[in-house]
Structure formats: structure tokens, C-alpha cells
């Protein structure tokens, strides 16, 4: 891995760790990657990170479905769920393929960097 890619990943991994909507598994994979960056364990940690961010990024249609569901309303509350649903539909109309929350945005950047 080049130093430029490592630096970009480090920045995005830190964003994912800081994202309130990131799950604990993603944060753990990020912490492991940071600890392994630049070491002999980097390749294995990168594979784990890549698998985790691909599993965690929310496709826009999944967000729309969840925000509009009873489970989404129970989690977010009626008003917040409606706002999330409207936002998700708006960004989908503009071409978004994924949720744009901080966690999903960091996942998308990590995925793009690791291609």
C-alpha cells in the first residue's frame, strides 16, 4: 500500500470511528486497521476493514425502506423518520446510491480508496 493510500485510509477510518451511526463492529475493524497500518499485519487488517465497510454501508433503497417502516419510526420517532425518508428520497433522486450519514460516507470513501 502506498503512503498516499494509507494516509487517505487513516483519515477516513478516523471519521468512521467518530461517526455516531457507526456500529461497534465497524469501529473495532477500524481500530485494528489503525494499529496494523504500516506493519506486517496491514494486509490482513485491510481485508477485514474492506469486508466490514462493504457490509455496513446502507444502500439508499434500504434507508428509504427502513425510514418509512414501523421499525424506523420506532427508532427515530415519527418526525425524524419522516425527515430521514424525505432526505433519502431527495438524494436518491439526485443519484445517490448510498445513505449519506457520516458512517456511510466514510464507508464509501474507504471502499473507493481500496478499489
XYZ file of C-alpha atoms in Angstrom:
115
model
C 0.000 0.000 0.000
C 1.330 3.389 -0.890
C 1.803 6.086 1.736
C -0.804 8.236 -0.029
C -3.428 5.476 0.182
C -2.505 4.748 3.803
C -2.883 8.442 4.678
C -6.271 8.654 2.960
C -7.463 5.489 4.684
C -6.252 6.742 8.047
C -8.289 9.914 7.647
C -11.450 8.043 6.598
C -11.033 5.327 9.239
C -10.858 8.018 11.913
C -14.046 9.582 10.516
C -15.791 6.218 10.692
C -14.697 5.683 14.289
C -16.061 9.126 15.204
C -19.386 8.665 13.401
C -22.258 8.277 15.882
C -24.096 5.945 13.500
C -21.164 3.534 13.062
C -21.679 0.099 14.583
C -19.265 -1.359 17.109
C -18.001 -3.960 14.614
C -17.002 -1.224 12.177
C -15.291 0.756 14.908
C -13.403 -2.367 16.035
C -12.258 -3.115 12.463
C -11.102 0.491 12.158
C -9.158 0.358 15.426
C -7.472 -2.879 14.312
C -6.590 -1.322 10.971
C -5.082 1.755 12.609
C -2.976 -0.456 14.869
C -1.807 -2.543 11.896
C -1.190 0.274 9.392
C 2.369 0.210 8.169
C 3.104 -3.172 9.783
C 3.246 -6.749 8.552
C -0.388 -7.121 9.709
C -1.661 -4.313 7.475
C -2.793 -6.530 4.592
C -4.900 -8.780 6.826
C -6.374 -5.815 8.692
C -7.178 -4.128 5.385
C -9.077 -7.221 4.211
C -11.115 -7.202 7.437
C -11.787 -3.476 7.114
C -12.859 -3.847 3.488
C -15.268 -6.663 4.337
C -16.755 -4.685 7.250
C -17.341 -1.417 5.381
C -18.922 -3.269 2.465
C -21.288 -4.991 4.902
C -22.129 -1.792 6.776
C -22.780 0.775 4.064
C -26.536 1.314 3.668
C -27.895 1.245 0.112
C -30.245 4.176 -0.440
C -33.234 1.904 -1.073
C -32.570 0.166 2.241
C -32.554 3.518 4.017
C -35.796 4.529 2.313
C -37.403 1.237 3.292
C -36.246 1.439 6.881
C -37.059 5.108 7.441
C -40.569 4.510 6.124
C -41.162 1.395 8.206
C -42.689 0.972 11.639
C -39.247 -0.056 12.927
C -37.714 3.138 11.538
C -40.457 5.235 13.118
C -39.951 3.439 16.436
C -36.197 4.036 16.344
C -36.161 7.626 15.088
C -39.605 8.841 16.114
C -42.305 9.801 13.600
C -40.991 13.272 12.802
C -37.321 12.322 12.457
C -38.188 9.210 10.407
C -40.249 11.362 8.026
C -37.354 13.809 7.664
C -34.875 10.997 7.014
C -37.252 9.442 4.490
C -37.701 12.744 2.641
C -33.943 13.347 2.632
C -33.224 9.819 1.400
C -35.711 10.161 -1.440
C -34.216 13.528 -2.353
C -30.632 12.298 -2.516
C -31.713 9.171 -4.424
C -33.389 11.404 -6.993
C -30.072 13.251 -7.314
C -28.218 9.992 -7.964
C -27.133 8.783 -4.513
C -26.627 5.052 -4.266
C -25.988 5.002 -0.516
C -27.007 6.720 2.692
C -25.022 9.904 3.262
C -24.741 9.801 7.056
C -21.191 10.244 8.410
C -20.681 6.489 8.851
C -21.883 5.553 5.371
C -19.981 8.452 3.822
C -16.759 7.233 5.459
C -17.508 3.657 4.350
C -17.978 4.875 0.767
C -14.665 6.732 0.855
C -12.877 3.677 2.275
C -14.425 1.426 -0.378
C -13.384 3.861 -3.110
C -9.856 4.105 -1.761
C -9.456 0.321 -1.586
C -10.603 -0.360 -5.160
